[in-house]
Amino acid sequence: MTKHDHLNEDVLQQWRKRPWWRRTGPFMPMIVFLGLTLPILSYVFMLTNLGWRTPVVGSSLPAAVTGRSGPVYLYASESVTRYLSGVGGDYKVLLDPWRAYFADRSRAYREIGTLNDLGNAPGSVLILPSTITLDEQERARIRSFRAAGGSVLATWATGSRDGGGNWRGWDFLDDLGIAVTGEIQMDADHRQLTVVGETPVSGGLSPGQRVWMTRTSEPLLRMQGGMVAARFADWSRVPPPERVDEGAVLLEEGTTSRTAAFAFAESTWAAAPVATYQLIDNTLAWLQREPTVILANWPQGYRAAYLLEMDTEEGFQNAAVLRDLLQQAQLPGTFFLLTSVAMQHAPLVDSLAASFETGFHGDVHIGFKGQPSLEQERRMITMRSQLGSTSAAATRAAIGFRAPLESYDATTESLLHKAGIRYHLADPSRSAGQLPLFAPMRGVPERDELLVIPRTQPDDINLLAAEPGTAPLLSRLTTELNETVRYGGLGVLSLHSQNFAAGSPLEVAVRALIPDLRSRRDARLLWVASGRDIDAWWRERRRVKVSNNIRGDGLEMNVSVQGSTPVRGVAVVVTMPNRRMSAEVRSTKVGQKLPTVRHIDDFRSELLFDSLEPGNYSYIVNLNEKRP
């Protein structure tokens, strides 16, 4: 071993005797730290730029409204059991639907036989399932429960009798802010519970969605008060004129408590449990003051949408009357052309295609339903060829279809998709609600599915059969327009060219309706659109996903946009945990675009995005107490 070797060994021994923190030197920990943290920070920075959320500290959302802070009580009243048993009834018929609901939802609740077992935790909900009888002690206990911050869901004729079963009237519901104005006759047609869109309890349900109420011995009630979240109407979704302001589901908020009232008994649920369960889910969440977000149905914050179209067939020349009327009003419209007739009016077809959307109404006025696939396909080839020989511009622009006599089947829809048609305007029975839907097709990518737009109101043939005069026609058209805006859905007015001669009752009525359409459009209540516009928006909207999480420090809202192009005009409705609140939005990412906040009413605000690029976005929605 050389001298240098002895020296190296001595140095090594001395180094080994040092503590570990002296062996590394001052720079090694820094090197290790930076080696670990720099890649992590780079990764986080990359994800943040892609829209991933970062922690946000602090919010004005009170802890008492950030989740289910109290239990849900189901009151199985012994006095109601005795009363119904004495008149030949069985209270289980009204209680069991609730038990089935909680079992289906695997949701915790407490069934109590006396209100002495009722707690007073803020955020608690007391369900009074057709609790017909209430004595003075029970009424006092419910008042103290509400004063302590508890909320109430009352169904049907709750509190209409005293503890002994004697008729007392509607004073209990009056105290909750709900007025009962009568009953709906058992044989009445107005038994469709019809949902109002974008309310605090309409999540997962379509505006105008019909839910049939089974005929039972418990009559439907007529109620008024608070916010109307659903109404009783006929199949066409129109209630009698004297019942326009009445509701089947009502929401009311007092100083300390919230109330939801169902104007129907539990025995009516049997016909549509899925829709009813969704409605109950939403109602309980609202009663427990859970804020939520709902992707708005229409662009730019419009409340509802409206499509005016003409089946252009016999009396083809009358399309020019509607064309001129819409041009003067600067409103869009869609003309579905029966191509064998259109061939005889080439200049008019070119004129229509120059300013309006044109689509196909088939080759001849015979329905497609039930015809063999080869025959249907032959007819579609023929109609495209006929229109192509008439107007190249109309053919290039045609992406919509309207079946003659509204007669089509699954084969028709499959062949329409194969032929490059993007949407078709269907019959009113195709959907229970007032929104478009996509026809499911095996092996077809979601982005290419055929859009189905249901006709959501009576067409001119129905209206003329019932209301042949101009004044009655205008009255019904105005009523249908009012209901479209009230529900927040899509109104479709379908006209036929043979009925639209200049000066005809229908033409005069529609001319008188035009200013109403324009004024509602200008007030951003009604999006007047062509079929092409609706198709484009509904496909754009499908690319947007919205979700929310209730956190201890705020309401977190996540928005994702799929695809490769921006989506414009997206609106999100935020439901408030307190009517005295306003919304304020802040981003969890530096430089992320913020929406414009617009107040809708005491229960809702709207967040409007001018444009959203593809990606993921995260926001904190602060819900601030309004200053007096």
XYZ file of C-alpha atoms in Angstrom:
628
model
C 0.000 0.000 0.000
C 1.474 3.362 -0.948
C 1.687 6.502 1.096
C -1.162 8.034 -0.878
C -3.302 4.999 -0.172
C -2.716 5.447 3.620
C -3.702 9.088 3.335
C -6.898 8.275 1.425
C -7.832 5.646 3.996
C -7.306 8.130 6.850
C -9.510 10.709 5.087
C -12.188 8.084 4.495
C -12.177 7.038 8.157
C -12.453 10.629 9.307
C -15.339 11.252 6.882
C -17.190 8.174 8.189
C -16.913 9.457 11.752
C -18.804 12.653 10.829
C -22.591 12.994 11.485
C -24.713 12.345 8.382
C -25.625 16.006 7.963
C -21.919 16.914 7.726
C -21.157 14.218 5.148
C -23.454 15.674 2.457
C -22.205 19.199 2.417
C -24.382 22.330 2.221
C -25.492 21.911 -1.406
C -26.637 18.271 -1.523
C -29.992 18.825 0.276
C -30.738 21.728 -2.038
C -29.945 19.597 -5.080
C -32.234 16.786 -3.845
C -35.011 19.251 -2.948
C -34.932 20.949 -6.324
C -34.679 17.603 -8.103
C -37.958 16.535 -6.524
C -39.930 19.779 -6.420
C -39.182 21.190 -9.864
C -40.744 18.232 -11.745
C -43.732 18.317 -9.356
C -44.240 22.057 -9.805
C -43.925 21.699 -13.572
C -46.542 18.933 -13.551
C -48.945 20.965 -11.402
C -48.436 24.006 -13.617
C -49.238 21.938 -16.703
C -52.424 20.510 -15.161
C -53.504 23.924 -13.925
C -53.206 25.306 -17.422
C -55.390 22.479 -18.615
C -58.062 23.624 -16.177
C -57.460 21.447 -13.104
C -58.467 23.154 -9.896
C -56.130 24.403 -7.198
C -57.040 24.860 -3.538
C -58.934 27.994 -2.655
C -59.128 29.222 0.902
C -62.053 31.134 2.305
C -65.665 31.575 1.233
C -68.759 33.397 2.339
C -70.937 30.263 2.207
C -72.140 29.533 5.760
C -71.262 26.114 7.122
C -74.902 25.554 7.998
C -75.838 25.339 4.324
C -72.957 23.288 2.954
C -74.648 19.903 3.063
C -77.237 17.731 4.744
C -76.744 19.172 8.217
C -79.817 17.560 9.752
C -81.815 14.341 9.468
C -84.909 13.717 7.377
C -87.956 12.714 9.445
C -90.957 10.815 8.063
C -93.959 11.338 10.331
C -96.085 8.177 10.485
C -98.923 9.737 12.465
C -100.891 7.428 14.712
C -103.905 9.733 14.645
C -104.022 9.631 10.826
C -103.800 5.831 10.976
C -106.780 5.742 13.351
C -108.787 8.257 11.342
C -108.338 6.524 7.971
C -109.002 3.126 9.520
C -112.265 4.488 10.886
C -113.435 5.593 7.418
C -112.366 2.390 5.668
C -108.917 3.578 4.546
C -105.373 2.376 5.156
C -102.593 4.867 5.908
C -100.002 2.377 4.647
C -101.143 3.217 1.107
C -99.755 6.719 1.675
C -96.751 5.804 3.831
C -95.401 2.858 1.857
C -94.491 4.925 -1.231
C -92.134 6.953 0.992
C -90.596 3.827 2.460
C -90.101 2.476 -1.056
C -88.476 5.737 -2.121
C -85.950 5.729 0.737
C -85.182 2.048 0.125
C -84.668 2.655 -3.585
C -82.359 5.603 -2.882
C -80.573 3.867 0.017
C -81.018 7.116 1.862
C -81.047 7.464 5.632
C -84.180 8.778 7.326
C -85.971 8.473 10.645
C -89.565 7.316 10.773
C -91.238 8.727 13.857
C -94.652 7.999 15.339
C -94.751 11.110 17.505
C -93.461 14.624 17.009
C -91.859 14.433 20.443
C -89.066 12.530 18.660
C -88.476 15.433 16.293
C -85.097 17.146 16.661
C -84.379 20.798 16.041
C -81.109 20.675 14.057
C -80.967 23.377 11.358
C -81.191 21.742 7.948
C -83.555 19.033 9.174
C -86.601 18.172 7.074
C -89.963 16.965 8.333
C -92.038 15.064 5.770
C -95.769 15.198 6.465
C -97.117 12.470 4.147
C -100.783 13.374 3.688
C -100.915 13.986 7.425
C -104.580 14.897 7.364
C -105.044 15.184 11.134
C -102.984 17.466 13.358
C -103.897 18.436 16.910
C -102.872 21.680 18.608
C -99.813 20.158 20.248
C -98.558 18.805 16.919
C -99.100 22.147 15.217
C -97.188 23.939 17.968
C -94.328 21.435 17.714
C -94.076 21.970 13.938
C -94.005 25.749 14.452
C -91.100 25.452 16.903
C -89.316 23.077 14.505
C -89.583 25.627 11.715
C -88.532 28.493 13.975
C -85.358 26.544 14.801
C -84.417 26.271 11.100
C -86.175 23.032 10.104
C -88.041 22.737 6.802
C -91.281 20.985 5.906
C -92.474 18.913 2.952
C -96.270 18.650 3.156
C -98.280 16.543 0.742
C -101.934 16.658 -0.205
C -104.454 17.698 2.507
C -102.035 17.891 5.429
C -103.571 19.559 8.510
C -107.055 19.846 7.054
C -108.556 18.067 10.104
C -107.989 18.389 13.822
C -106.667 15.663 16.116
C -110.126 14.091 16.379
C -110.609 13.914 12.601
C -113.035 16.844 12.374
C -112.818 19.123 9.368
C -110.812 22.244 10.146
C -109.937 23.777 6.790
C -106.660 24.909 5.276
C -105.231 27.123 8.020
C -102.196 24.865 8.568
C -101.097 25.143 4.930
C -101.906 28.857 5.048
C -99.367 29.185 7.867
C -96.810 27.543 5.557
C -97.538 30.139 2.865
C -99.687 27.821 0.727
C -103.290 28.631 -0.201
C -105.656 25.824 -1.234
C -108.291 27.109 -3.653
C -110.184 23.903 -4.395
C -110.013 20.420 -5.881
C -109.618 19.075 -9.412
C -112.482 16.873 -10.479
C -111.672 13.189 -10.678
C -112.649 12.961 -14.363
C -110.794 16.138 -15.404
C -108.158 15.943 -18.127
C -105.835 18.229 -16.206
C -104.038 15.442 -14.362
C -100.639 15.798 -15.983
C -98.127 17.067 -13.435
C -96.032 19.270 -15.740
C -92.530 20.352 -14.713
C -91.304 23.945 -14.924
C -87.709 24.006 -16.166
C -84.569 25.265 -14.405
C -86.220 25.722 -11.003
C -84.418 24.616 -7.803
C -86.174 21.226 -7.994
C -86.166 20.491 -11.738
C -82.653 19.042 -12.078
C -82.709 15.881 -14.186
C -86.224 16.648 -15.463
C -87.171 18.283 -18.746
C -89.147 21.531 -18.864
C -92.727 20.710 -19.738
C -92.192 17.065 -18.795
C -95.536 15.355 -18.257
C -96.027 13.029 -15.291
C -99.425 11.340 -15.254
C -101.153 11.372 -11.879
C -103.052 8.115 -11.327
C -106.760 8.504 -10.568
C -107.212 7.664 -6.885
C -109.708 8.410 -4.132
C -107.514 11.335 -3.008
C -108.380 14.254 -5.322
C -105.714 16.546 -6.713
C -105.745 19.934 -4.988
C -105.522 23.424 -6.419
C -102.803 25.440 -4.665
C -101.179 28.849 -4.911
C -98.118 30.379 -3.281
C -94.363 30.820 -3.613
C -92.514 29.546 -6.654
C -94.436 27.184 -8.938
C -92.109 24.287 -9.806
C -94.749 22.059 -11.445
C -98.364 22.508 -12.507
C -101.417 20.438 -13.335
C -102.276 20.660 -17.036
C -103.763 18.589 -19.832
C -101.723 16.561 -22.297
C -100.951 19.693 -24.325
C -99.475 21.235 -21.126
C -102.072 24.002 -20.950
C -104.026 24.504 -17.707
C -107.484 26.117 -17.688
C -107.252 29.931 -17.792
C -108.420 30.281 -14.191
C -105.602 27.981 -13.019
C -102.645 29.610 -14.752
C -101.120 30.783 -11.467
C -101.727 27.537 -9.572
C -99.131 24.891 -8.845
C -98.818 21.171 -8.208
C -95.394 21.615 -6.567
C -94.860 24.870 -4.682
C -91.756 26.225 -2.963
C -91.955 28.841 -0.227
C -89.311 30.343 2.021
C -89.884 32.163 5.287
C -87.500 33.844 7.683
C -86.081 30.631 9.132
C -87.721 27.777 7.256
C -88.421 26.456 3.794
C -91.615 24.733 2.699
C -92.420 22.467 -0.234
C -96.029 21.483 -0.897
C -97.189 18.684 -3.184
C -100.823 19.118 -4.245
C -101.194 15.367 -4.713
C -101.216 12.308 -2.481
C -98.642 9.513 -2.481
C -101.178 7.134 -4.040
C -100.748 8.965 -7.371
C -97.046 8.100 -7.721
C -97.554 4.596 -9.077
C -97.776 5.672 -12.724
C -94.372 7.388 -12.828
C -92.090 6.534 -9.904
C -88.846 7.405 -11.742
C -89.825 11.020 -12.410
C -91.423 11.353 -8.986
C -88.299 10.072 -7.226
C -86.154 12.584 -9.122
C -88.516 15.353 -8.075
C -88.302 14.238 -4.426
C -84.496 14.060 -4.595
C -84.362 17.648 -5.775
C -86.987 18.857 -3.329
C -85.220 17.387 -0.299
C -81.922 18.915 -1.432
C -83.577 22.318 -1.734
C -85.223 21.982 1.668
C -81.815 21.176 3.167
C -80.461 24.308 1.486
C -78.032 22.532 -0.784
C -76.974 24.918 -3.567
C -76.566 23.317 -6.964
C -75.838 24.171 -10.585
C -77.917 23.381 -13.674
C -76.672 23.653 -17.253
C -79.169 25.994 -18.917
C -81.126 24.594 -21.823
C -80.768 27.557 -24.170
C -77.890 29.821 -25.235
C -77.117 33.364 -24.104
C -79.358 33.172 -21.055
C -82.630 32.883 -22.979
C -85.451 31.487 -20.858
C -87.141 29.444 -23.614
C -86.909 28.753 -27.354
C -89.326 28.942 -30.271
C -89.360 27.398 -33.750
C -91.792 28.585 -36.398
C -91.951 26.229 -39.382
C -94.106 25.604 -42.438
C -94.921 22.249 -44.026
C -94.815 23.581 -47.591
C -96.978 21.357 -49.757
C -100.451 22.113 -51.191
C -100.835 25.884 -51.573
C -97.055 26.070 -51.990
C -97.202 29.696 -53.155
C -98.383 30.742 -49.671
C -94.830 30.140 -48.462
C -94.120 33.583 -49.929
C -96.654 35.104 -47.496
C -94.821 33.699 -44.485
C -91.454 34.538 -46.055
C -92.397 38.200 -46.402
C -93.860 38.350 -42.913
C -90.713 36.911 -41.312
C -88.387 39.058 -43.406
C -90.221 42.189 -42.345
C -90.017 41.132 -38.689
C -86.378 39.981 -39.043
C -87.202 36.610 -37.527
C -85.930 33.188 -38.630
C -88.130 30.352 -39.826
C -87.861 26.935 -41.463
C -89.642 25.704 -44.584
C -89.933 21.926 -45.052
C -90.526 21.336 -48.762
C -92.591 18.569 -50.323
C -90.203 18.069 -53.207
C -92.624 16.840 -55.883
C -94.562 20.095 -55.442
C -91.452 22.244 -54.961
C -90.321 21.270 -58.476
C -93.190 23.380 -59.820
C -92.058 26.497 -57.904
C -88.307 26.727 -58.497
C -88.024 30.550 -58.268
C -89.879 30.569 -54.939
C -87.689 27.743 -53.594
C -84.569 29.735 -54.520
C -86.049 32.764 -52.792
C -86.772 30.793 -49.627
C -83.296 29.253 -49.581
C -81.689 32.683 -49.969
C -83.015 33.965 -46.616
C -84.332 31.027 -44.607
C -83.641 27.428 -43.747
C -85.147 24.864 -46.108
C -85.527 21.164 -45.380
C -87.228 18.045 -46.690
C -90.905 17.156 -46.252
C -90.621 13.972 -48.287
C -91.235 13.307 -51.953
C -95.016 12.875 -51.831
C -97.500 13.429 -49.014
C -97.584 9.815 -47.857
C -96.205 8.670 -44.529
C -93.056 6.579 -44.172
C -94.073 4.480 -41.181
C -94.308 0.770 -41.888
C -92.899 0.947 -45.398
C -90.097 -1.507 -46.265
C -86.588 -0.203 -45.798
C -85.818 -0.297 -49.534
C -88.946 1.725 -50.325
C -88.162 4.337 -47.687
C -84.594 4.634 -48.935
C -85.781 4.965 -52.540
C -88.105 7.799 -51.510
C -85.315 9.649 -49.724
C -83.090 9.394 -52.790
C -85.984 10.668 -54.902
C -86.715 13.670 -52.673
C -83.074 14.728 -52.679
C -82.887 14.337 -56.454
C -86.110 16.310 -56.968
C -84.965 19.190 -54.788
C -81.527 19.106 -56.408
C -83.074 19.584 -59.827
C -85.153 22.468 -58.447
C -82.659 24.438 -56.364
C -79.030 23.595 -55.756
C -78.886 26.153 -52.920
C -81.851 24.620 -51.098
C -80.405 21.136 -51.455
C -76.954 22.076 -50.149
C -78.451 23.723 -47.080
C -81.015 21.026 -46.242
C -80.129 19.130 -43.050
C -83.637 18.789 -41.604
C -86.587 16.505 -42.315
C -90.273 16.580 -41.470
C -92.143 13.360 -42.181
C -95.420 13.737 -44.081
C -98.346 13.232 -41.676
C -95.697 12.894 -38.914
C -95.504 9.268 -40.015
C -92.082 7.651 -39.458
C -90.473 4.756 -37.591
C -87.044 3.578 -36.438
C -86.193 2.532 -40.004
C -86.933 6.075 -41.177
C -84.594 7.548 -38.588
C -81.810 5.132 -39.433
C -82.093 5.941 -43.140
C -82.231 9.682 -42.451
C -78.933 9.397 -40.634
C -77.484 7.378 -43.480
C -78.655 10.055 -45.922
C -76.819 12.801 -44.042
C -79.874 14.364 -42.401
C -78.951 15.901 -39.030
C -82.383 16.319 -37.418
C -86.051 15.677 -37.932
C -89.123 17.404 -36.558
C -91.290 14.709 -35.009
C -94.744 14.253 -33.502
C -95.614 15.583 -30.017
C -95.851 12.128 -28.436
C -92.168 11.432 -29.139
C -91.088 13.092 -25.885
C -92.684 13.675 -22.492
C -90.832 16.988 -22.253
C -90.230 20.109 -24.311
C -86.608 19.509 -25.241
C -84.941 17.891 -28.270
C -83.465 14.431 -27.835
C -80.970 12.262 -29.684
C -82.166 9.061 -31.313
C -79.951 6.211 -30.050
C -78.345 4.291 -32.903
C -76.041 1.311 -32.572
C -72.531 1.948 -33.815
C -73.084 5.674 -34.417
C -70.718 8.065 -32.596
C -72.482 10.348 -30.164
C -71.526 13.445 -32.144
C -73.284 12.099 -35.266
C -76.544 10.856 -33.752
C -79.804 12.065 -35.278
C -81.463 14.868 -33.325
C -85.211 14.588 -32.807
C -87.144 17.813 -32.252
C -90.649 17.052 -30.957
C -93.552 19.247 -31.973
C -94.471 20.614 -28.565
C -97.778 22.412 -29.209
C -100.860 22.001 -31.413
C -100.293 22.702 -35.090
C -102.538 24.871 -37.260
C -104.699 21.922 -38.263
C -105.519 21.202 -34.609
C -106.056 24.896 -33.872
C -108.295 25.551 -36.866
C -110.450 22.545 -36.018
C -111.015 23.890 -32.495
C -110.727 27.685 -32.987
C -111.525 28.657 -36.598
C -111.814 32.434 -36.050
C -108.913 34.912 -35.992
C -109.470 36.118 -32.411
C -109.690 32.606 -30.893
C -106.668 31.533 -32.948
C -104.577 34.437 -31.676
C -105.726 33.812 -28.127
C -104.629 30.171 -28.299
C -101.321 31.036 -29.989
C -100.619 33.588 -27.256
C -101.533 31.071 -24.576
C -99.150 28.506 -26.069
C -96.404 31.133 -26.227
C -97.003 32.097 -22.595
C -96.790 28.466 -21.527
C -93.566 27.913 -23.488
C -91.915 30.811 -21.670
C -93.358 29.752 -18.328
C -92.033 26.184 -18.672
C -88.739 27.273 -20.196
C -88.927 24.704 -22.966
C -89.118 24.682 -26.761
C -92.285 25.887 -28.455
C -92.868 24.633 -32.005
C -95.528 26.295 -34.128
C -96.143 24.129 -37.185
C -98.052 25.721 -40.076
C -99.282 24.269 -43.365
C -99.008 26.263 -46.579
C -102.582 25.486 -47.641
C -103.899 27.302 -44.555
C -101.721 30.408 -44.850
C -103.172 32.443 -47.694
C -102.854 36.197 -47.276
C -105.751 37.514 -45.189
C -106.742 34.072 -43.919
C -107.577 33.759 -40.191
C -104.314 31.898 -39.596
C -102.176 34.449 -41.441
C -103.819 37.358 -39.599
C -103.375 35.625 -36.226
C -99.697 34.821 -36.849
C -99.089 38.378 -38.068
C -100.557 39.657 -34.792
C -98.366 37.230 -32.827
C -95.105 38.454 -34.408
C -94.668 41.573 -32.227
C -95.066 39.411 -29.143
C -92.309 37.091 -30.364
C -90.029 40.055 -31.026
C -90.610 41.692 -27.647
C -89.921 38.478 -25.743
C -86.826 37.912 -27.841
C -85.578 41.406 -27.099
C -86.191 40.827 -23.373
C -84.037 37.660 -23.643
C -86.986 35.535 -22.614
C -87.370 33.738 -25.955
C -84.755 32.479 -28.379
C -86.506 32.506 -31.775
C -84.522 30.046 -33.883
C -84.565 27.916 -37.016
C -84.365 24.141 -36.912
C -80.753 24.407 -38.050
C -79.991 26.766 -35.131
C -81.557 24.391 -32.630
C -79.679 21.418 -34.057
C -76.362 23.289 -33.881
C -76.944 24.503 -30.326
C -78.078 21.153 -29.001
C -74.942 19.500 -30.342
C -72.781 22.273 -28.870
C -74.532 22.021 -25.512
C -73.904 18.282 -25.461
C -70.168 18.989 -25.368
C -70.497 20.863 -22.074
C -70.561 19.057 -18.718
C -71.247 20.851 -15.450
C -70.979 19.496 -11.915
C -70.686 20.915 -8.437
C -69.405 19.953 -5.008
C -70.491 21.519 -1.758
C -67.390 22.171 0.305
C -66.871 23.650 3.734
C -65.396 26.745 2.136
C -67.776 27.168 -0.782
C -69.684 25.767 -3.735
C -67.215 24.389 -6.240
C -68.381 24.369 -9.862
C -66.575 22.352 -12.520
C -67.156 22.927 -16.228
C -65.644 20.817 -18.981
C -65.849 21.422 -22.724
C -65.145 18.535 -25.068
C -64.180 18.706 -28.725
C -61.797 21.033 -30.536
C -63.740 24.287 -30.941
C -65.111 26.805 -28.440
C -68.723 26.759 -27.270
C -70.410 30.145 -27.117
C -73.292 31.330 -24.992
C -73.216 28.660 -22.277
C -75.270 29.582 -19.212
C -75.363 27.871 -15.812
C -78.188 28.374 -13.313
C -77.180 28.394 -9.632
C -79.842 27.701 -7.000
C -79.431 29.599 -3.748
C -79.384 28.157 -0.220
C -81.073 31.340 0.962
C -83.271 33.764 -0.916
C -81.327 36.672 0.553
C -78.146 35.628 -1.242
C -76.355 36.706 -4.377
C -73.685 34.850 -6.343
C -70.076 35.902 -6.860
C -67.666 33.767 -8.911
C -63.919 33.460 -8.622
C -61.571 31.206 -10.481
C -59.238 28.587 -9.069
C -56.819 29.259 -11.919
C -54.995 32.459 -12.791
C -56.224 33.923 -16.062
C -59.293 31.671 -16.328
C -62.250 33.411 -17.945
C -64.997 34.461 -15.528
C -68.709 34.403 -16.355
C -71.106 37.314 -16.126
C -73.461 36.938 -13.129
C -77.123 37.771 -13.664
C -79.852 37.727 -11.007
C -82.937 35.725 -12.085
C -85.125 35.754 -8.969
C -84.943 35.227 -5.211
C -84.018 31.581 -5.678
C -81.643 31.630 -8.663
C -78.754 33.393 -10.356
C -77.300 32.745 -13.798
C -73.671 32.527 -14.838
C -73.218 33.389 -18.508
C -70.042 32.487 -20.420
C -69.439 34.406 -23.613
C -67.155 31.652 -24.969
C -65.454 28.574 -23.534
C -62.486 26.945 -25.203
C -62.161 23.143 -24.945
C -60.744 22.142 -21.584
C -61.582 21.901 -17.902
C -62.560 24.827 -15.717
C -63.058 25.147 -11.982
C -64.657 27.961 -10.018
C -65.691 28.802 -6.507
C -69.169 30.312 -6.331
C -69.449 32.500 -3.261
C -73.016 32.940 -2.061
C -73.123 36.208 -0.195
C -75.831 37.590 2.035
C -77.465 40.556 0.343
C -77.287 43.830 2.154
C -80.652 45.310 3.154
